[in-house]
Amino acid sequence: MVKLYHKEKTREVKSYFNKRGEEMGQSIKKFGEFVREKRLEINMTLREFCRKTGVDASNWSKVERSIKKPPKSKEVLEPIADILELDGEEYNTLYDLATISHVPKETLTDEKILESLPILFRTARQGPPSRKDMEELYEMIMKGETDEDN
Amino acid sequence: MKTIRSDYLTNSEIREKAEEFREEYIGNYEIPVNILLIAEKQLDLKIVLEEGLGRRFDIDAYIAPNCEELWVDTTRYTKRTWEERLRFTFAHEIGHWYMHSQILEEIGWDTKEDWIETRCDQKNHNNISSFEIQSDEFAGRLLVPKQKLVEKIEEKQDKIDEFYDNASRPWIGFDDLKGYLASDICDDFKVTEKVVEKRIEKEDDIEDMLRQ
C-alpha cells in the first residue's frame, strides 16, 4: 500500500515538473544541480556544506554531479534544507526532486575516462611518473567515477 | 604519443595574469581571498573528490583537461589542518585553468596508452614542470597581493625594529626576520608561513625595505 502510494506520488510529481519544465521551456533540474545552485547562492563551498550538514564529502560531490542517488530520508534532507535556508516552494522542491531523482545506469565510457585523465600534476619523484603509477592512477580514476550503490 | 609544448612566461607576465584574473573574477583586494568559493561559483568548476590521490600519488589536486572539473584528494579537502595548503592548491590549479587551458584543451587522449606514454616522456615532463612553477607564482601573487603584503609588513614596523635591536648575534639576519614576520602575518592571508616567505623573497623592493 505504502509502495503503491509512493509510486503514485512519484508519477504525480514527475508529471508536475515535466509540465512546468515544458511551460518554462527547460528540462527539470536534477536534485544535485538544485542543491549546488542553492548552496552557491548563499556563498557556501562544498567543504563548508559537508562540514555543516555532516554528509560525507566524497559521496556528496557525486550526488551534486548526479552520479549518485540523492538521500530521501527526512533526517538527512531536513538539515540540508535548514542550512540552505530553503522555505516555501524551494523546500518542497528539494523533497520533490529527491523523490523523483534517479541515476541512470550508464556505462562509464572510455571517452569520459579519457577526458578526466590529468596532464598537469606534480610527482613525488624527481623525474616523470612511472608506468606502474600511471596504470594505478588510471584504475583509481575509473573506479572513482562510478557509483558503487547504483 | 603527444607532445606537450612549452610556453615560457616571465614572472612579471605571470603576475600580470594574476592581477588580470583578480580584476575579472574577484574585483577587490580583500584578504583572505575566498579561493574555494571562487573556483565553484565564479569559474563553475565541479569538485570531484577522490580518496587516495594524496596518499598513493602525492597529488593534492588536478584540473581535468576539459577545465570543468577540479579533482581533489578527499582527505586533503576535508581536513581542517590542510586548509592553508588546500587554499594554495586551489589557487595553483586556477592558475592552470587561467594560463594553460589552451594547452590542456589542445591535448586529447586517443587511448589510455597514449596518455601514459605522453605523461611518462621526459621532455613532456620537463615542460609540465615549468607549468607547475608558473602556477605556483600565480597562486602566491593571487593569495598574497603585493600591496596587502606591504601594508601588513608596515603594521609590524615596531616588531622589525625590535628584531634588529635584539639581533646582537651576527648570524641573525634577513632570513630570520623573514621567517619571524611570515609566522606573524600568514594568518591574515590564510596561507602557510612558507608562502609568505616566498612572496617576500620574490618582491625585491619588499626585501630592500626589510634589510637594514
GROMACS .gro file of C-alpha atoms in nm:
model
  362
    1MET     CA    1   0.000   0.000   0.000
    2VAL     CA    2   0.278   0.235   0.102
    3LYS     CA    3   0.475   0.137  -0.207
    4LEU     CA    4   0.176   0.199  -0.428
    5TYR     CA    5   0.124   0.543  -0.275
    6HIS     CA    6   0.490   0.624  -0.324
    7LYS     CA    7   0.479   0.519  -0.691
    8GLU     CA    8   0.167   0.725  -0.749
    9LYS     CA    9   0.317   1.026  -0.573
   10THR     CA   10   0.637   0.996  -0.778
   11ARG     CA   11   0.437   0.984  -1.101
   12GLU     CA   12   0.238   1.287  -0.991
   13VAL     CA   13   0.545   1.489  -0.902
   14LYS     CA   14   0.726   1.391  -1.222
   15SER     CA   15   0.431   1.490  -1.431
   16TYR     CA   16   0.404   1.825  -1.249
   17PHE     CA   17   0.773   1.902  -1.305
   18ASN     CA   18   0.766   1.786  -1.665
   19LYS     CA   19   0.470   2.011  -1.733
   20ARG     CA   20   0.632   2.302  -1.557
   21GLY     CA   21   0.959   2.237  -1.733
   22GLU     CA   22   0.784   2.235  -2.070
   23GLU     CA   23   0.599   2.554  -1.985
   24MET     CA   24   0.925   2.720  -1.895
   25GLY     CA   25   1.097   2.572  -2.198
   26GLN     CA   26   1.355   2.389  -1.996
   27SER     CA   27   1.422   2.046  -1.862
   28ILE     CA   28   1.380   1.954  -1.498
   29LYS     CA   29   1.666   2.040  -1.275
   30LYS     CA   30   1.828   1.743  -1.109
   31PHE     CA   31   1.847   1.722  -0.731
   32GLY     CA   32   2.225   1.769  -0.731
   33GLU     CA   33   2.212   2.071  -0.959
   34PHE     CA   34   1.942   2.229  -0.745
   35VAL     CA   35   2.136   2.184  -0.421
   36ARG     CA   36   2.459   2.310  -0.576
   37GLU     CA   37   2.283   2.617  -0.711
   38LYS     CA   38   2.122   2.698  -0.375
   39ARG     CA   39   2.447   2.634  -0.191
   40LEU     CA   40   2.641   2.874  -0.414
   41GLU     CA   41   2.365   3.134  -0.389
   42ILE     CA   42   2.445   3.165  -0.021
   43ASN     CA   43   2.821   3.158  -0.096
   44MET     CA   44   2.884   2.824   0.066
   45THR     CA   45   3.159   2.597  -0.059
   46LEU     CA   46   3.116   2.222  -0.086
   47ARG     CA   47   3.362   2.189   0.201
   48GLU     CA   48   3.159   2.412   0.435
   49PHE     CA   49   2.836   2.247   0.332
   50CYS     CA   50   2.961   1.897   0.410
   51ARG     CA   51   3.105   2.010   0.741
   52LYS     CA   52   2.780   2.177   0.846
   53THR     CA   53   2.545   1.903   0.734
   54GLY     CA   54   2.773   1.616   0.828
   55VAL     CA   55   2.729   1.445   0.491
   56ASP     CA   56   3.024   1.253   0.350
   57ALA     CA   57   3.206   1.491   0.117
   58SER     CA   58   3.315   1.226  -0.128
   59ASN     CA   59   2.962   1.092  -0.172
   60TRP     CA   60   2.810   1.436  -0.180
   61SER     CA   61   3.032   1.552  -0.464
   62LYS     CA   62   2.883   1.260  -0.659
   63VAL     CA   63   2.527   1.350  -0.560
   64GLU     CA   64   2.578   1.705  -0.682
   65ARG     CA   65   2.715   1.576  -1.011
   66SER     CA   66   2.417   1.340  -1.040
   67ILE     CA   67   2.619   1.021  -1.045
   68LYS     CA   68   2.491   0.907  -0.708
   69LYS     CA   69   2.136   0.884  -0.584
   70PRO     CA   70   2.027   1.165  -0.351
   71PRO     CA   71   1.913   1.090   0.004
   72LYS     CA   72   1.539   1.058   0.051
   73SER     CA   73   1.504   1.047   0.429
   74LYS     CA   74   1.375   1.341   0.625
   75GLU     CA   75   1.662   1.302   0.874
   76VAL     CA   76   1.912   1.388   0.602
   77LEU     CA   77   1.705   1.631   0.397
   78GLU     CA   78   1.584   1.843   0.688
   79PRO     CA   79   1.928   1.974   0.796
   80ILE     CA   80   2.013   2.031   0.430
   81ALA     CA   81   1.700   2.243   0.384
   82ASP     CA   82   1.788   2.429   0.704
   83ILE     CA   83   2.145   2.504   0.606
   84LEU     CA   84   2.045   2.609   0.256
   85GLU     CA   85   1.780   2.835   0.411
   86LEU     CA   86   1.504   2.684   0.199
   87ASP     CA   87   1.142   2.751   0.273
   88GLY     CA   88   0.810   2.751   0.093
   89GLU     CA   89   0.829   2.633  -0.264
   90GLU     CA   90   1.205   2.572  -0.257
   91TYR     CA   91   1.167   2.347   0.048
   92ASN     CA   92   0.908   2.141  -0.138
   93THR     CA   93   1.125   2.135  -0.449
   94LEU     CA   94   1.412   1.982  -0.251
   95TYR     CA   95   1.189   1.698  -0.130
   96ASP     CA   96   1.022   1.652  -0.466
   97LEU     CA   97   1.347   1.633  -0.657
   98ALA     CA   98   1.486   1.387  -0.403
   99THR     CA   99   1.179   1.171  -0.463
  100ILE     CA  100   1.196   1.167  -0.841
  101SER     CA  101   1.572   1.172  -0.894
  102HIS     CA  102   1.726   0.865  -1.037
  103VAL     CA  103   2.071   0.790  -1.160
  104PRO     CA  104   2.070   0.621  -1.498
  105LYS     CA  105   2.275   0.306  -1.518
  106GLU     CA  106   2.527   0.445  -1.757
  107THR     CA  107   2.835   0.261  -1.853
  108LEU     CA  108   3.133   0.477  -1.796
  109THR     CA  109   3.259   0.536  -2.147
  110ASP     CA  110   3.625   0.534  -2.245
  111GLU     CA  111   3.576   0.884  -2.374
  112LYS     CA  112   3.458   1.010  -2.035
  113ILE     CA  113   3.753   0.847  -1.859
  114LEU     CA  114   3.999   0.985  -2.111
  115GLU     CA  115   3.857   1.333  -2.052
  116SER     CA  116   3.933   1.303  -1.681
  117LEU     CA  117   4.293   1.192  -1.707
  118PRO     CA  118   4.530   1.453  -1.569
  119ILE     CA  119   4.812   1.618  -1.757
  120LEU     CA  120   4.939   1.882  -1.521
  121PHE     CA  121   5.032   1.737  -1.186
  122ARG     CA  122   5.342   1.715  -0.976
  123THR     CA  123   5.505   1.390  -0.891
  124ALA     CA  124   5.669   1.295  -0.566
  125ARG     CA  125   5.972   1.166  -0.755
  126GLN     CA  126   6.221   1.379  -0.945
  127GLY     CA  127   6.153   1.261  -1.297
  128PRO     CA  128   5.836   1.168  -1.482
  129PRO     CA  129   5.591   0.928  -1.319
  130SER     CA  130   5.649   0.557  -1.364
  131ARG     CA  131   5.433   0.347  -1.592
  132LYS     CA  132   5.313   0.149  -1.293
  133ASP     CA  133   5.198   0.466  -1.114
  134MET     CA  134   5.010   0.578  -1.422
  135GLU     CA  135   4.836   0.241  -1.457
  136GLU     CA  136   4.728   0.262  -1.093
  137LEU     CA  137   4.614   0.622  -1.128
  138TYR     CA  138   4.403   0.522  -1.427
  139GLU     CA  139   4.236   0.245  -1.225
  140MET     CA  140   4.165   0.483  -0.937
  141ILE     CA  141   4.007   0.744  -1.163
  142MET     CA  142   3.795   0.484  -1.337
  143LYS     CA  143   3.667   0.337  -1.009
  144GLY     CA  144   3.615   0.679  -0.854
  145GLU     CA  145   3.371   0.786  -1.119
  146THR     CA  146   3.125   0.507  -1.065
  147ASP     CA  147   2.857   0.483  -0.802
  148GLU     CA  148   2.900   0.157  -0.617
  149ASP     CA  149   2.540   0.168  -0.493
  150ASN     CA  150   2.395   0.208  -0.837
  151MET     CA  151   5.242   0.997  -2.806
  152LYS     CA  152   5.153   1.365  -2.791
  153THR     CA  153   5.398   1.650  -2.748
  154ILE     CA  154   5.322   1.895  -2.473
  155ARG     CA  155   5.458   2.223  -2.596
  156SER     CA  156   5.647   2.458  -2.373
  157ASP     CA  157   5.513   2.804  -2.313
  158TYR     CA  158   5.757   3.026  -2.132
  159LEU     CA  159   5.620   3.312  -1.922
  160THR     CA  160   5.832   3.554  -1.723
  161ASN     CA  161   5.750   3.619  -1.359
  162SER     CA  162   5.621   3.965  -1.441
  163GLU     CA  163   5.393   3.820  -1.712
  164ILE     CA  164   5.257   3.569  -1.461
  165ARG     CA  165   5.196   3.843  -1.206
  166GLU     CA  166   5.011   4.046  -1.468
  167LYS     CA  167   4.795   3.744  -1.537
  168ALA     CA  168   4.719   3.703  -1.167
  169GLU     CA  169   4.614   4.067  -1.149
  170GLU     CA  170   4.402   4.032  -1.463
  171PHE     CA  171   4.234   3.732  -1.303
  172ARG     CA  172   4.171   3.925  -0.982
  173GLU     CA  173   4.013   4.208  -1.174
  174GLU     CA  174   3.796   3.976  -1.379
  175TYR     CA  175   3.680   3.730  -1.114
  176ILE     CA  176   3.737   3.886  -0.772
  177GLY     CA  177   3.720   4.259  -0.822
  178ASN     CA  178   3.890   4.363  -0.498
  179TYR     CA  179   4.199   4.320  -0.286
  180GLU     CA  180   4.029   4.179   0.022
  181ILE     CA  181   4.214   3.912   0.214
  182PRO     CA  182   4.190   3.625   0.271
  183VAL     CA  183   4.081   3.552  -0.085
  184ASN     CA  184   3.791   3.307  -0.077
  185ILE     CA  185   3.953   3.092  -0.340
  186LEU     CA  186   3.745   2.778  -0.279
  187LEU     CA  187   3.425   2.968  -0.344
  188ILE     CA  188   3.567   3.146  -0.649
  189ALA     CA  189   3.654   2.809  -0.803
  190GLU     CA  190   3.299   2.683  -0.768
  191LYS     CA  191   3.094   2.997  -0.810
  192GLN     CA  192   3.287   3.221  -1.047
  193LEU     CA  193   3.457   2.953  -1.255
  194ASP     CA  194   3.182   2.692  -1.223
  195LEU     CA  195   3.434   2.417  -1.153
  196LYS     CA  196   3.281   2.093  -1.025
  197ILE     CA  197   3.468   1.947  -0.730
  198VAL     CA  198   3.543   1.578  -0.770
  199LEU     CA  199   3.674   1.415  -0.455
  200GLU     CA  200   3.897   1.113  -0.480
  201GLU     CA  201   4.042   0.932  -0.181
  202GLY     CA  202   4.398   0.815  -0.232
  203LEU     CA  203   4.520   1.079  -0.477
  204GLY     CA  204   4.730   1.225  -0.197
  205ARG     CA  205   4.821   0.913  -0.002
  206ARG     CA  206   4.910   0.700  -0.301
  207PHE     CA  207   5.035   0.953  -0.559
  208ASP     CA  208   5.105   1.263  -0.350
  209ILE     CA  209   4.872   1.459  -0.577
  210ASP     CA  210   4.671   1.721  -0.386
  211ALA     CA  211   4.455   1.813  -0.683
  212TYR     CA  212   4.444   1.846  -1.059
  213ILE     CA  213   4.235   2.021  -1.314
  214ALA     CA  214   4.071   1.790  -1.570
  215PRO     CA  215   4.172   1.861  -1.930
  216ASN     CA  216   3.817   1.979  -2.010
  217CYS     CA  217   3.872   2.255  -1.750
  218GLU     CA  218   3.531   2.180  -1.596
  219GLU     CA  219   3.631   1.956  -1.307
  220LEU     CA  220   3.873   2.003  -1.024
  221TRP     CA  221   3.979   1.670  -0.881
  222VAL     CA  222   4.092   1.690  -0.518
  223ASP     CA  223   4.215   1.435  -0.267
  224THR     CA  224   3.927   1.380  -0.022
  225THR     CA  225   4.133   1.389   0.298
  226ARG     CA  226   4.325   1.696   0.193
  227TYR     CA  227   3.998   1.866   0.100
  228THR     CA  228   3.815   1.794   0.423
  229LYS     CA  229   4.078   1.807   0.697
  230ARG     CA  230   4.097   2.134   0.887
  231THR     CA  231   4.472   2.105   0.928
  232TRP     CA  232   4.513   2.114   0.548
  233GLU     CA  233   4.315   2.434   0.499
  234GLU     CA  234   4.604   2.671   0.421
  235ARG     CA  235   4.767   2.424   0.189
  236LEU     CA  236   4.433   2.348   0.025
  237ARG     CA  237   4.378   2.715  -0.048
  238PHE     CA  238   4.716   2.736  -0.218
  239THR     CA  239   4.638   2.418  -0.411
  240PHE     CA  240   4.314   2.570  -0.541
  241ALA     CA  241   4.490   2.892  -0.641
  242HIS     CA  242   4.758   2.685  -0.814
  243GLU     CA  243   4.502   2.482  -1.012
  244ILE     CA  244   4.316   2.800  -1.101
  245GLY     CA  245   4.649   2.922  -1.234
  246HIS     CA  246   4.649   2.627  -1.474
  247TRP     CA  247   4.286   2.697  -1.559
  248TYR     CA  248   4.365   3.060  -1.641
  249MET     CA  249   4.705   3.033  -1.803
  250HIS     CA  250   4.721   2.685  -1.951
  251SER     CA  251   4.366   2.599  -2.056
  252GLN     CA  252   4.456   2.620  -2.424
  253ILE     CA  253   4.737   2.371  -2.377
  254LEU     CA  254   4.509   2.143  -2.178
  255GLU     CA  255   4.237   2.157  -2.439
  256GLU     CA  256   4.473   2.101  -2.731
  257ILE     CA  257   4.565   1.762  -2.599
  258GLY     CA  258   4.308   1.491  -2.632
  259TRP     CA  259   4.400   1.137  -2.547
  260ASP     CA  260   4.309   0.873  -2.800
  261THR     CA  261   4.378   0.584  -2.567
  262LYS     CA  262   4.498   0.509  -2.218
  263GLU     CA  263   4.835   0.408  -2.368
  264ASP     CA  264   4.861   0.744  -2.541
  265TRP     CA  265   4.809   0.920  -2.207
  266ILE     CA  266   5.065   0.705  -2.026
  267GLU     CA  267   5.333   0.745  -2.292
  268THR     CA  268   5.278   1.119  -2.317
  269ARG     CA  269   5.290   1.176  -1.944
  270CYS     CA  270   5.590   0.949  -1.885
  271ASP     CA  271   5.801   1.117  -2.153
  272GLN     CA  272   6.096   1.309  -2.007
  273LYS     CA  273   6.070   1.611  -2.239
  274ASN     CA  274   5.698   1.647  -2.178
  275HIS     CA  275   5.764   1.612  -1.808
  276ASN     CA  276   6.015   1.900  -1.818
  277ASN     CA  277   5.762   2.126  -1.989
  278ILE     CA  278   5.494   2.026  -1.740
  279SER     CA  279   5.732   2.110  -1.455
  280SER     CA  280   5.771   2.461  -1.591
  281PHE     CA  281   5.389   2.500  -1.593
  282GLU     CA  282   5.386   2.392  -1.229
  283ILE     CA  283   5.635   2.664  -1.139
  284GLN     CA  284   5.427   2.921  -1.328
  285SER     CA  285   5.113   2.820  -1.139
  286ASP     CA  286   5.295   2.848  -0.805
  287GLU     CA  287   5.392   3.203  -0.891
  288PHE     CA  288   5.034   3.280  -0.995
  289ALA     CA  289   4.892   3.133  -0.673
  290GLY     CA  290   5.132   3.325  -0.449
  291ARG     CA  291   5.053   3.652  -0.617
  292LEU     CA  292   4.679   3.589  -0.609
  293LEU     CA  293   4.656   3.494  -0.242
  294VAL     CA  294   4.918   3.740  -0.119
  295PRO     CA  295   4.877   4.061  -0.321
  296LYS     CA  296   5.179   4.287  -0.307
  297GLN     CA  297   5.012   4.597  -0.164
  298LYS     CA  298   4.846   4.393   0.113
  299LEU     CA  299   5.179   4.234   0.195
  300VAL     CA  300   5.344   4.577   0.218
  301GLU     CA  301   5.060   4.702   0.439
  302LYS     CA  302   5.091   4.405   0.674
  303ILE     CA  303   5.467   4.445   0.697
  304GLU     CA  304   5.435   4.817   0.766
  305GLU     CA  305   5.198   4.738   1.053
  306LYS     CA  306   5.480   4.533   1.204
  307GLN     CA  307   5.744   4.805   1.186
  308ASP     CA  308   5.786   4.812   1.565
  309LYS     CA  309   5.850   4.441   1.565
  310ILE     CA  310   6.101   4.475   1.284
  311ASP     CA  311   6.290   4.747   1.473
  312GLU     CA  312   6.278   4.540   1.788
  313PHE     CA  313   6.409   4.240   1.597
  314TYR     CA  314   6.714   4.428   1.467
  315ASP     CA  315   6.777   4.587   1.808
  316ASN     CA  316   6.788   4.247   1.972
  317ALA     CA  317   6.979   4.079   1.692
  318SER     CA  318   7.314   4.125   1.852
  319ARG     CA  319   7.440   3.791   1.733
  320PRO     CA  320   7.594   3.829   1.388
  321TRP     CA  321   7.435   3.522   1.236
  322ILE     CA  322   7.083   3.653   1.290
  323GLY     CA  323   6.987   3.829   0.974
  324PHE     CA  324   6.735   3.879   0.700
  325ASP     CA  325   6.627   3.515   0.669
  326ASP     CA  326   6.539   3.501   1.037
  327LEU     CA  327   6.342   3.823   1.010
  328LYS     CA  328   6.158   3.688   0.707
  329GLY     CA  329   6.056   3.376   0.899
  330TYR     CA  330   5.962   3.579   1.204
  331LEU     CA  331   5.739   3.812   1.000
  332ALA     CA  332   5.587   3.531   0.794
  333SER     CA  333   5.475   3.346   1.106
  334ASP     CA  334   5.315   3.666   1.229
  335ILE     CA  335   5.118   3.761   0.917
  336CYS     CA  336   5.044   3.433   0.738
  337ASP     CA  337   4.709   3.401   0.921
  338ASP     CA  338   4.589   3.726   0.766
  339PHE     CA  339   4.624   3.568   0.422
  340LYS     CA  340   4.530   3.217   0.538
  341VAL     CA  341   4.837   3.068   0.377
  342THR     CA  342   5.135   2.883   0.521
  343GLU     CA  343   5.442   3.067   0.650
  344LYS     CA  344   5.638   2.930   0.357
  345VAL     CA  345   5.411   3.105   0.106
  346VAL     CA  346   5.460   3.443   0.276
  347GLU     CA  347   5.836   3.390   0.296
  348LYS     CA  348   5.845   3.315  -0.077
  349ARG     CA  349   5.639   3.622  -0.152
  350ILE     CA  350   5.878   3.843   0.047
  351GLU     CA  351   6.173   3.689  -0.142
  352LYS     CA  352   6.008   3.747  -0.478
  353GLU     CA  353   5.937   4.115  -0.424
  354ASP     CA  354   6.273   4.289  -0.444
  355ASP     CA  355   6.155   4.620  -0.304
  356ILE     CA  356   6.000   4.449  -0.001
  357GLU     CA  357   6.326   4.271   0.064
  358ASP     CA  358   6.511   4.604   0.037
  359MET     CA  359   6.258   4.759   0.275
  360LEU     CA  360   6.333   4.492   0.534
  361ARG     CA  361   6.712   4.495   0.510
  362GLN     CA  362   6.870   4.746   0.742
   0.00000   0.00000   0.00000
